[in-house]
Coordinates of C-alpha atoms in Angstrom, one line a residue:
M1 CA 22.8 -11.4 4.2
R2 CA 24.2 -8.0 5.2
K3 CA 20.8 -6.9 6.5
M4 CA 20.5 -10.1 8.5
K5 CA 24.0 -9.6 10.1
L6 CA 23.0 -6.0 11.0
R7 CA 19.8 -7.2 12.6
V8 CA 21.6 -9.9 14.7
I9 CA 24.3 -7.4 15.9
S10 CA 21.6 -4.9 16.7
L11 CA 19.6 -7.4 18.7
L12 CA 22.7 -8.4 20.7
L13 CA 23.3 -4.7 21.6
I14 CA 19.6 -4.2 22.3
M15 CA 19.6 -7.1 24.8
I16 CA 22.5 -5.3 26.6
M17 CA 20.6 -2.0 26.6
C18 CA 17.2 -3.5 27.3
V19 CA 17.1 -3.0 31.1
S20 CA 17.9 0.7 30.9
A21 CA 15.6 1.3 28.0
L22 CA 12.7 -0.3 29.8
A23 CA 13.4 1.8 32.8
G24 CA 12.7 4.9 30.8
C25 CA 9.7 3.5 29.0
G26 CA 6.5 5.5 29.2
N27 CA 6.2 6.8 32.7
K28 CA 4.4 3.7 34.0
D29 CA 3.9 3.0 37.7
K30 CA 4.3 -0.4 39.3
G31 CA 0.7 -1.3 38.6
G32 CA 1.3 -0.9 34.9
N33 CA -0.8 2.2 34.5
V34 CA 0.5 5.3 32.8
D35 CA 0.5 8.6 34.7
L36 CA -1.0 11.2 32.4
S37 CA -0.8 14.1 34.9
A38 CA 2.2 15.9 33.3
T39 CA 1.7 19.6 33.2
Y40 CA 3.6 20.5 30.1
Y41 CA 0.7 19.6 27.8
N42 CA -3.1 20.0 27.7
K43 CA -5.2 16.9 28.0
T44 CA -7.9 18.4 25.8
G45 CA -8.3 21.2 23.3
Y46 CA -5.6 23.0 21.3
P47 CA -2.8 23.9 21.3
I48 CA -1.5 20.7 22.8
C49 CA 1.4 22.6 24.3
D50 CA 1.0 26.2 25.4
D51 CA 4.8 26.4 25.6
P52 CA 5.9 24.9 22.3
I53 CA 8.0 21.8 22.4
S54 CA 10.4 20.3 19.8
I55 CA 10.4 16.6 18.8
K56 CA 12.8 14.7 16.5
V57 CA 11.0 13.0 13.6
S58 CA 12.3 10.5 11.1
G59 CA 11.1 7.9 8.6
I60 CA 11.3 7.0 4.9
N61 CA 11.5 9.9 2.5
E62 CA 10.5 7.9 -0.6
Y63 CA 10.0 10.9 -2.8
L64 CA 12.9 12.9 -1.5
C65 CA 10.9 16.0 -0.5
A66 CA 11.9 18.6 2.2
W67 CA 9.6 17.5 5.1
N68 CA 10.4 20.5 7.2
D69 CA 9.2 22.9 4.5
T70 CA 5.7 21.3 4.1
V71 CA 2.5 23.0 5.1
M72 CA 1.7 20.2 7.5
V73 CA 4.8 20.7 9.6
E74 CA 4.3 24.4 9.6
K75 CA 0.6 24.1 10.7
V76 CA 1.4 21.5 13.4
Q77 CA 3.7 24.0 15.0
E78 CA 1.3 26.9 14.6
K79 CA -1.8 25.2 15.9
L80 CA -0.6 22.5 18.2
G81 CA 2.5 24.0 19.7
I82 CA 4.8 21.1 18.5
R83 CA 7.8 21.7 16.3
M84 CA 8.6 18.7 14.2
D85 CA 12.3 18.6 13.5
C86 CA 12.4 16.1 10.6
S87 CA 15.5 14.2 9.4
P88 CA 14.2 11.3 7.2
F89 CA 16.2 8.8 5.3
T90 CA 15.9 7.3 1.8
K91 CA 14.1 4.1 1.3
E92 CA 17.4 2.3 0.5
A93 CA 19.1 3.5 3.7
W94 CA 16.2 2.9 6.1
S95 CA 16.8 -0.7 7.1
Q96 CA 20.4 0.1 8.2
Q97 CA 19.4 3.3 9.9
Y98 CA 16.6 1.5 11.8
A99 CA 19.1 -1.1 13.1
L100 CA 21.5 1.7 14.1
M101 CA 18.8 3.6 16.0
L102 CA 18.0 0.6 18.2
S103 CA 21.6 -0.5 18.7
T104 CA 22.9 3.0 19.7
G105 CA 19.8 4.2 21.5
Q106 CA 19.7 7.3 19.3
I107 CA 16.0 7.0 18.5
P108 CA 13.9 9.9 17.3
D109 CA 10.8 10.8 19.2
L110 CA 8.4 9.9 16.4
I111 CA 8.7 7.7 13.3
I112 CA 6.4 8.4 10.4
S113 CA 6.0 7.3 6.8
A114 CA 7.7 4.0 7.5
T115 CA 7.1 0.7 5.7
M116 CA 8.2 -1.7 8.4
N117 CA 7.2 -5.3 9.0
R118 CA 4.6 -5.0 11.8
S119 CA 5.8 -8.2 13.5
Q120 CA 9.3 -6.8 13.8
V121 CA 8.1 -3.5 15.2
N122 CA 5.8 -5.3 17.7
E123 CA 8.7 -7.4 18.8
D124 CA 10.9 -4.4 19.3
G125 CA 8.0 -2.7 21.1
E126 CA 7.6 -5.6 23.5
M127 CA 11.3 -5.2 24.2
G128 CA 10.6 -1.7 25.4
F129 CA 11.7 0.5 22.4
W130 CA 8.3 1.6 21.1
L131 CA 5.4 3.1 23.0
D132 CA 2.3 1.1 23.6
F133 CA -0.5 3.3 22.4
S134 CA -3.1 1.2 24.3
D135 CA -1.7 2.8 27.5
Y136 CA -2.7 6.3 26.2
L137 CA -6.2 5.8 24.9
E138 CA -7.7 8.1 27.5
I139 CA -6.1 11.1 25.7
M140 CA -6.7 9.7 22.2
P141 CA -10.5 9.9 21.9
N142 CA -10.5 10.3 18.1
F143 CA -8.3 7.3 17.6
V144 CA -10.6 5.3 19.9
A145 CA -13.6 6.4 17.9
F146 CA -11.9 5.5 14.6
M147 CA -11.2 1.9 15.9
E148 CA -14.8 1.6 17.0
E149 CA -16.0 2.7 13.6
H150 CA -13.5 0.3 11.9
P151 CA -13.2 -2.8 14.1
D152 CA -11.1 -4.5 11.4
Y153 CA -8.5 -1.8 11.8
A154 CA -8.4 -2.3 15.6
A155 CA -8.1 -6.1 15.2
S156 CA -5.2 -5.8 12.7
I157 CA -3.0 -3.4 14.6
K158 CA -3.2 -5.1 18.0
T159 CA -0.6 -7.7 19.2
A160 CA -1.6 -11.0 20.6
D161 CA -1.8 -9.6 24.1
G162 CA -3.7 -6.4 23.1
G163 CA -0.7 -4.0 22.7
I164 CA -0.6 -1.4 20.0
Y165 CA 3.0 -0.5 19.1
S166 CA 2.4 0.9 15.6
L167 CA -0.3 2.4 13.4
S168 CA -1.0 2.3 9.7
R169 CA -3.4 3.8 7.3
Y170 CA -6.9 2.6 6.5
Q171 CA -8.4 2.8 3.0
V172 CA -11.8 4.5 3.5
A173 CA -12.5 5.0 -0.2
E174 CA -14.0 2.1 -2.1
T175 CA -12.1 3.2 -5.2
N176 CA -8.9 2.5 -3.3
L177 CA -9.9 -1.0 -2.4
V178 CA -10.3 -1.4 -6.2
Y179 CA -6.6 -0.9 -6.4
T180 CA -5.6 -3.2 -9.2
Q181 CA -6.3 -2.7 -12.8
I182 CA -4.5 -2.8 -16.2
Y183 CA -4.6 0.4 -18.1
Y184 CA -4.7 0.8 -21.9
D185 CA -5.3 3.5 -24.5
K186 CA -8.5 2.5 -26.3
T187 CA -7.7 4.5 -29.4
L188 CA -4.7 2.3 -29.9
T189 CA -6.5 -1.0 -29.2
D190 CA -9.4 0.0 -31.5
A191 CA -7.0 0.8 -34.3
A192 CA -5.4 -2.7 -33.8
G193 CA -8.8 -4.3 -34.2
V194 CA -9.1 -5.4 -30.5
G195 CA -12.7 -6.1 -29.4
K196 CA -14.0 -7.0 -26.0
I197 CA -11.5 -8.3 -23.5
E198 CA -13.1 -10.6 -21.0
T199 CA -11.2 -14.0 -21.1
V200 CA -7.5 -14.8 -20.9
D201 CA -7.8 -15.9 -24.5
D202 CA -9.3 -12.5 -25.4
F203 CA -6.3 -10.8 -23.7
Y204 CA -3.8 -13.0 -25.4
N205 CA -5.3 -12.2 -28.8
A206 CA -5.4 -8.5 -28.0
L207 CA -1.7 -8.6 -27.2
K208 CA -1.0 -10.4 -30.5
L209 CA -2.9 -7.9 -32.5
C210 CA -1.2 -5.0 -30.8
K211 CA 2.3 -6.6 -31.4
E212 CA 1.4 -6.8 -35.1
K213 CA 0.0 -3.3 -35.3
Y214 CA 2.7 -1.6 -33.3
P215 CA 6.1 -3.4 -33.8
D216 CA 8.0 -0.6 -32.0
K217 CA 5.9 -1.0 -28.8
I218 CA 5.7 -3.8 -26.3
P219 CA 2.1 -5.2 -25.8
L220 CA 2.3 -5.7 -22.0
G221 CA 4.5 -4.0 -19.4
M222 CA 4.7 -5.4 -15.9
T223 CA 7.3 -6.1 -13.2
P224 CA 6.4 -9.4 -11.4
G225 CA 7.2 -9.2 -7.7
K226 CA 7.9 -5.4 -7.7
S227 CA 5.7 -2.4 -7.3
P228 CA 4.0 -0.9 -9.2
G229 CA 4.0 -3.2 -12.2
Y230 CA 3.1 -6.4 -10.3
R231 CA -0.6 -5.6 -10.4
A232 CA -0.9 -6.9 -14.0
D233 CA 0.4 -10.2 -12.6
M234 CA -2.3 -10.2 -10.0
I235 CA -5.1 -9.8 -12.5
I236 CA -3.7 -12.6 -14.7
R237 CA -3.3 -14.9 -11.6
S238 CA -6.8 -14.1 -10.5
A239 CA -8.2 -15.2 -13.8
F240 CA -6.9 -18.7 -12.9
G241 CA -8.4 -18.6 -9.4
V242 CA -5.3 -17.4 -7.6
T243 CA -6.7 -14.6 -5.6
S244 CA -4.1 -12.8 -3.5
S245 CA -2.8 -9.3 -3.3
E246 CA 0.7 -10.4 -2.5
N247 CA 3.5 -10.9 -5.0
T248 CA 4.6 -14.2 -3.5
Y249 CA 3.9 -16.1 -0.3
M250 CA 0.2 -15.9 -1.1
L251 CA -1.7 -16.8 2.0
H252 CA -5.2 -18.0 1.5
A253 CA -8.0 -19.1 3.8
D254 CA -10.4 -21.6 2.3
S255 CA -14.2 -21.7 3.0
K256 CA -13.5 -23.5 6.3
G257 CA -10.9 -21.0 7.4
K258 CA -7.9 -23.3 6.7
I259 CA -4.7 -21.4 5.8
G260 CA -2.5 -22.5 3.0
L261 CA -0.2 -21.1 0.3
L262 CA -1.5 -20.5 -3.2
D263 CA 2.1 -20.5 -4.5
I264 CA 2.1 -24.3 -4.7
S265 CA -1.5 -24.7 -6.1
D266 CA -2.3 -26.2 -9.5
N267 CA -4.2 -23.0 -10.3
Y268 CA -1.0 -21.0 -9.8
R269 CA 0.8 -23.4 -12.1
Q270 CA -1.7 -22.7 -14.8
S271 CA -1.2 -18.9 -14.5
L272 CA 2.6 -19.4 -14.8
I273 CA 2.1 -21.5 -17.9
Y274 CA 0.0 -18.7 -19.4
E275 CA 2.6 -16.0 -18.4
N276 CA 5.4 -18.1 -19.8
K277 CA 3.6 -18.2 -23.2
L278 CA 3.4 -14.3 -23.1
Y279 CA 7.1 -14.1 -22.2
K280 CA 8.2 -16.6 -24.9
E281 CA 6.2 -14.8 -27.6
K282 CA 7.6 -11.4 -26.4
L283 CA 4.1 -10.1 -25.7
L284 CA 5.4 -9.3 -22.2
D285 CA 8.4 -7.1 -21.7
N286 CA 11.3 -9.5 -21.4
Q287 CA 13.2 -7.0 -19.2
C288 CA 10.4 -7.3 -16.6
F289 CA 12.6 -9.1 -14.0
S290 CA 15.6 -6.8 -14.1
M291 CA 13.7 -3.4 -14.5
T292 CA 13.6 -1.0 -11.6
S293 CA 10.3 0.8 -10.7
D294 CA 11.7 4.1 -12.1
Q295 CA 12.6 2.4 -15.4
Y296 CA 9.2 0.9 -15.7
R297 CA 7.4 4.2 -15.0
E298 CA 9.7 5.9 -17.5
N299 CA 8.7 3.4 -20.2
I300 CA 5.0 4.1 -19.5
K301 CA 5.5 7.9 -19.8
K302 CA 7.4 7.3 -23.1
G303 CA 4.4 5.3 -24.5
K304 CA 6.4 2.1 -24.7
Y305 CA 3.5 -0.2 -23.6
I306 CA 0.0 -0.7 -24.9
F307 CA -1.2 -2.4 -21.7
Y308 CA 0.4 -1.6 -18.3
T309 CA -0.4 -1.1 -14.7
D310 CA 0.5 1.3 -11.9
T311 CA -1.1 2.4 -8.6
D312 CA -4.8 3.1 -8.3
T313 CA -4.1 6.6 -9.8
L314 CA -3.9 6.6 -13.6
I315 CA -0.5 7.4 -15.1
M316 CA -0.5 8.7 -18.7
T317 CA 2.2 9.2 -21.2
T318 CA 4.2 12.5 -20.8
E319 CA 2.6 13.9 -23.9
D320 CA -1.0 13.2 -22.7
Q321 CA -0.2 14.5 -19.2
K322 CA 1.0 17.8 -20.6
A323 CA -2.1 18.1 -22.7
Y324 CA -4.2 17.3 -19.6
N325 CA -2.4 19.9 -17.6
A326 CA -3.0 22.5 -20.3
G327 CA -6.8 21.9 -20.0
N328 CA -7.3 19.3 -22.7
Y329 CA -9.2 17.0 -20.3
D330 CA -10.6 14.8 -23.1
V331 CA -7.2 13.1 -23.4
M332 CA -8.0 11.2 -20.2
D333 CA -11.2 9.8 -21.6
K334 CA -9.4 7.5 -24.0
Y335 CA -7.8 5.5 -21.2
E336 CA -9.7 2.4 -19.9
P337 CA -9.2 0.2 -16.8
L338 CA -9.3 -3.6 -17.1
F339 CA -10.2 -5.2 -13.8
C340 CA -10.5 -8.9 -14.3
L341 CA -10.2 -11.8 -16.8
T342 CA -11.9 -15.2 -16.8
S343 CA -10.8 -18.7 -17.6
D344 CA -12.2 -22.2 -17.3
L345 CA -10.8 -22.2 -13.7
Q346 CA -12.5 -18.9 -12.9
P347 CA -15.5 -18.5 -15.1
E348 CA -17.0 -15.6 -13.1
K349 CA -15.6 -12.1 -13.5
T350 CA -14.0 -12.0 -10.0
Y351 CA -12.1 -9.2 -8.4
L352 CA -10.0 -9.3 -5.2
K353 CA -10.3 -6.1 -3.2
I354 CA -7.2 -5.3 -1.2
A355 CA -7.5 -5.3 2.6
P356 CA -8.5 -1.8 3.9
V357 CA -5.8 -2.0 6.6
V358 CA -2.3 -1.4 5.2
H359 CA 0.0 -4.3 6.2
Q360 CA 3.1 -2.2 7.1
A361 CA 3.8 -0.4 10.4
K362 CA 3.8 3.2 9.4
I363 CA 3.9 5.2 12.6
F364 CA 5.5 4.4 16.0
V365 CA 6.8 6.4 18.9
N366 CA 10.0 6.1 21.0
A367 CA 9.0 4.6 24.3
S368 CA 11.7 6.8 26.1
T369 CA 10.6 10.1 24.5
Q370 CA 10.3 13.0 26.9
Y371 CA 6.9 13.9 25.5
P372 CA 4.8 10.7 25.1
E373 CA 1.5 12.4 26.1
A374 CA 1.9 15.3 23.6
I375 CA 2.9 13.0 20.8
C376 CA -0.1 10.7 21.4
R377 CA -2.3 13.8 21.3
L378 CA -0.6 14.9 18.1
I379 CA -1.3 11.5 16.5
D380 CA -4.9 11.7 17.8
Y381 CA -5.3 15.1 16.1
F382 CA -4.7 13.4 12.7
F383 CA -7.7 11.2 13.4
T384 CA -9.9 14.3 13.4
E385 CA -11.5 15.6 10.2
E386 CA -9.2 18.7 10.3
G387 CA -6.1 16.6 10.8
M388 CA -7.1 14.2 8.0
L389 CA -7.4 17.1 5.7
L390 CA -4.1 18.7 6.7
S391 CA -2.2 15.4 6.1
T392 CA -3.5 15.0 2.6
E393 CA -5.1 18.2 1.2
G394 CA -3.5 21.0 3.3
V395 CA -5.3 24.1 4.3
E396 CA -8.2 25.8 2.7
G397 CA -7.2 29.0 0.9
V398 CA -3.6 28.0 1.1
T399 CA -3.4 24.7 -0.8
Y400 CA -7.0 24.1 -1.9
D401 CA -10.4 25.6 -2.5
L402 CA -13.7 23.9 -1.7
V403 CA -15.8 23.6 -4.8
D404 CA -19.2 22.1 -5.4
D405 CA -19.1 19.3 -8.0
G406 CA -22.6 19.9 -9.2
Y407 CA -23.9 16.7 -7.5
G408 CA -24.0 18.0 -3.9
N409 CA -20.5 17.1 -3.0
Q410 CA -17.8 19.6 -1.6
L411 CA -14.5 18.7 -3.2
Y412 CA -10.9 19.8 -2.7
D413 CA -9.5 21.7 -5.8
H414 CA -5.8 22.4 -5.9
T415 CA -5.9 24.0 -9.4
N416 CA -5.1 27.6 -8.2
Y417 CA -2.2 26.6 -6.0
W418 CA 0.1 24.0 -7.6
D419 CA 2.9 25.1 -9.9
Q420 CA 2.5 23.4 -13.3
E421 CA 5.9 24.6 -14.4
E422 CA 7.8 23.0 -11.5
Y423 CA 5.7 19.9 -11.1
N424 CA 4.4 17.3 -13.5
S425 CA 1.1 16.8 -11.6
S426 CA -0.8 18.0 -8.6
T427 CA 0.1 14.7 -6.9
E428 CA 3.8 15.4 -7.2
W429 CA 3.3 18.9 -6.0
S430 CA 1.3 17.8 -2.9
M431 CA 4.0 15.3 -1.9
N432 CA 6.5 18.1 -1.9
E433 CA 4.5 21.1 -0.6
I434 CA 1.5 19.8 1.5
A435 CA 2.8 16.9 3.5
P436 CA 5.3 14.1 3.4
F437 CA 3.7 11.3 1.3
D438 CA 1.9 8.8 3.5
A439 CA 3.2 10.4 6.6
I440 CA 0.4 10.7 9.1
A441 CA -2.5 10.0 6.8
F442 CA -4.7 7.5 8.6
A443 CA -8.0 7.7 6.7
W444 CA -6.4 7.3 3.2
R445 CA -8.2 9.0 0.3
H446 CA -11.1 10.2 2.4
D447 CA -11.4 13.0 -0.2
I448 CA -13.0 10.6 -2.6
A449 CA -14.9 8.4 -0.1
Y450 CA -18.1 10.2 -1.3
L451 CA -18.0 8.0 -4.4
N452 CA -18.7 4.9 -2.2
D453 CA -22.4 5.8 -2.2
V454 CA -22.9 7.4 -5.6
S455 CA -25.4 5.7 -7.8
E456 CA -24.6 4.3 -11.2
D457 CA -26.7 6.9 -13.0
T458 CA -24.8 9.7 -11.2
L459 CA -21.5 8.1 -12.1
K460 CA -22.5 8.1 -15.7
Q461 CA -23.3 11.8 -15.5
M462 CA -19.9 12.5 -13.8
T463 CA -18.0 10.6 -16.5
S464 CA -19.8 12.4 -19.3
D465 CA -17.5 15.3 -18.7
P466 CA -13.7 14.6 -18.6
S467 CA -13.2 17.9 -16.8
Y468 CA -15.0 16.6 -13.8
I469 CA -12.5 17.0 -10.9
N470 CA -12.5 13.3 -10.0
F471 CA -13.3 12.0 -13.5
W472 CA -10.9 9.1 -13.4
E473 CA -12.0 7.8 -10.0
A474 CA -15.7 8.1 -11.1
K475 CA -14.9 6.3 -14.4
K476 CA -13.1 3.5 -12.6
M477 CA -16.0 2.9 -10.2
L478 CA -18.5 2.9 -13.1
R479 CA -16.5 0.4 -15.1
Y480 CA -16.0 -1.7 -12.0
K481 CA -19.8 -1.8 -11.2
N482 CA -20.5 -2.7 -14.9
T483 CA -17.8 -5.4 -15.0
V484 CA -17.3 -7.3 -11.8
E485 CA -19.7 -10.2 -10.9
K486 CA -18.0 -11.5 -7.8
E487 CA -16.0 -9.7 -5.1
L488 CA -13.5 -11.3 -2.8
N489 CA -11.7 -9.7 0.2
S490 CA -8.0 -10.0 1.0
I491 CA -6.9 -11.4 4.3
L492 CA -6.3 -8.7 6.9
P493 CA -2.8 -8.2 8.3
L494 CA -1.9 -10.8 10.9
S495 CA -0.1 -10.2 14.2
Y496 CA 2.2 -12.7 15.8
T497 CA 3.7 -13.3 19.2
T498 CA 7.4 -12.7 19.8
E499 CA 8.0 -16.5 19.9
E500 CA 6.1 -16.9 16.6
T501 CA 7.9 -14.1 15.0
N502 CA 11.3 -15.5 15.9
E503 CA 10.4 -18.9 14.3
L504 CA 8.4 -17.3 11.4
T505 CA 11.2 -15.0 10.2
T506 CA 13.6 -17.7 9.0
L507 CA 11.0 -20.1 7.8
R508 CA 9.0 -17.6 5.8
G509 CA 12.1 -15.8 4.6
D510 CA 13.5 -19.0 3.1
I511 CA 10.3 -19.9 1.4
V512 CA 9.7 -16.4 0.1
N513 CA 13.1 -16.3 -1.5
Y514 CA 12.7 -19.7 -3.1
V515 CA 9.2 -19.2 -4.5
S516 CA 10.2 -15.8 -5.8
K517 CA 13.2 -17.2 -7.6
M518 CA 11.2 -20.0 -9.0
K519 CA 8.4 -17.7 -10.2
S520 CA 11.0 -15.9 -12.4
S521 CA 12.3 -19.2 -13.5
F522 CA 8.9 -20.6 -14.5
M523 CA 7.8 -17.4 -16.2
S524 CA 10.9 -17.0 -18.2
G525 CA 11.0 -20.7 -19.2
E526 CA 14.3 -21.4 -17.5
T527 CA 12.3 -24.0 -15.7
D528 CA 9.4 -25.3 -17.9
P529 CA 6.1 -24.9 -16.0
N530 CA 4.6 -27.6 -18.3
D531 CA 7.1 -30.2 -17.0
D532 CA 5.3 -32.3 -14.3
K533 CA 8.5 -33.4 -12.7
A534 CA 9.9 -29.8 -12.5
W535 CA 6.6 -28.6 -10.9
N536 CA 6.4 -31.5 -8.4
D537 CA 10.0 -31.0 -7.4
Y538 CA 9.2 -27.4 -6.7
V539 CA 6.2 -28.3 -4.5
K540 CA 8.2 -30.9 -2.6
Q541 CA 11.0 -28.4 -2.0
V542 CA 8.6 -25.9 -0.5
K543 CA 7.2 -28.6 1.7
K544 CA 10.7 -29.6 2.9
M545 CA 11.4 -26.0 4.0
G546 CA 9.2 -26.1 7.0
Y547 CA 5.9 -25.5 5.2
D548 CA 3.7 -27.4 7.7
R549 CA 5.1 -25.7 10.7
L550 CA 4.9 -22.3 9.0
M551 CA 1.2 -22.9 8.2
E552 CA 0.6 -23.8 11.9
I553 CA 1.9 -20.4 12.9
E554 CA -0.1 -18.6 10.3
Q555 CA -3.2 -20.6 11.2
A556 CA -2.8 -19.5 14.9
A557 CA -2.4 -15.9 13.9
Y558 CA -5.4 -16.0 11.6
D559 CA -7.6 -17.7 14.2
R560 CA -6.7 -14.9 16.7
L561 CA -7.6 -12.3 14.1
M562 CA -11.0 -13.9 13.5
K563 CA -11.6 -14.0 17.3
N564 CA -10.7 -10.3 17.7
L565 CA -13.1 -9.5 14.9
E566 CA -15.9 -11.4 16.6
E567 CA -15.3 -9.5 19.8

């Protein structure tokens, strides 16, 4: 409620300021074209600015690192002639700070590493607060080339009228589209007598055996509705034919392209009945609804769970991570990924790949900045191979060495550069020393995209040696190829008109809150998912909350996306 009040107050102030803000927006002439003739910057080549400029940068500092001290910020100033003066905010403070930026007009030149609702950013952009990148494509050739290579990216980031007010990352590595898996230590499951795990019944029996063998551990750890532990929930739901990468408000397009919500489907009900059984028998952590992400990850590191989930990167117990860091690479080989389960409702081993386009608006630019051209060229630089490397790997000889993996691939090795005493992993080190996490990284995990085309035989060779630099990613892809029988693709991010967004916000917010609350209620047994009346009442309530109108809006947005992809 407090966030909603802030938003309303901010919008009232924005309306008062809108005329003056629009007047300063983007250096457009009366014909709507942008004048790119400013002399403070170079239209091609580097540096972008011969006489260095300074820009204010902000965003979400999720991992609380010192952005100004990173290699990326240092090299941008050195090579491009742009000093990034960074003042980010914590994830918890961001919503309020964003509202204050717009209401006071104290907006930084550049926002990076944000996780904003794209519709909200588009709406604010159309009001004149964020730069329309489509006006600057002439000086952004690498960005244009990227959109041409990935038309689904272009279709997803554009507004209904073709504007581009925000950018996000794109998953170029196949292993990152295979984002969801349940991890387990096979030495523990073998000792408990667990055999093959293919069906939901197999999984249930595995959890039972582990509970008997390890009474001090919890068989399954997950956090429904919250990252990162919600991915186990996704795999369980998928086994019952509920294929969505969302926690709740699971939009689905049927074979005829008709949009609906899986949250009120009979298949979803069956998945809730199954999860309720796990909850009642304490095979699932009964603190799953109240746990924070940090508490969940701490439980993993302490070895509290047998089966658990996290991001696409394997997280091990603290003991095993220390052993791995010390050179005992075999410790990673005992971990296994579980990609899918089957049931009578989903007899094929089916896997839902996440959409390659990240839903959130990550990067946007103040429309009234003094340096729109230079910032657009700065962003364009990060669509080059050199820029992509800088935003994720750093600089050769400073943060990584190029090494041959023995299979004809040049890989990025950080071994000689990251401090194992100060950091728990090279990933933690890179987020603090190389670049702000997820800041201006557009081609996400391009460093492992070479695995997209590696044959199964080569993957077997790579995974025969746990010291192989990308051992886990190779193992994941090998297991995936050997397991999954049917692949499905998630719906790409949808864009809405301002009118649609205004109507959508309340309708969707109310339904999301209700289905989220009822998910917890059904899973915990507070509301019995086996009770026909309770389930029918739930479905009726969703329908009463403007469901039909909401689906009309979603259908229109989906149809526009399909049309953009066809074009």
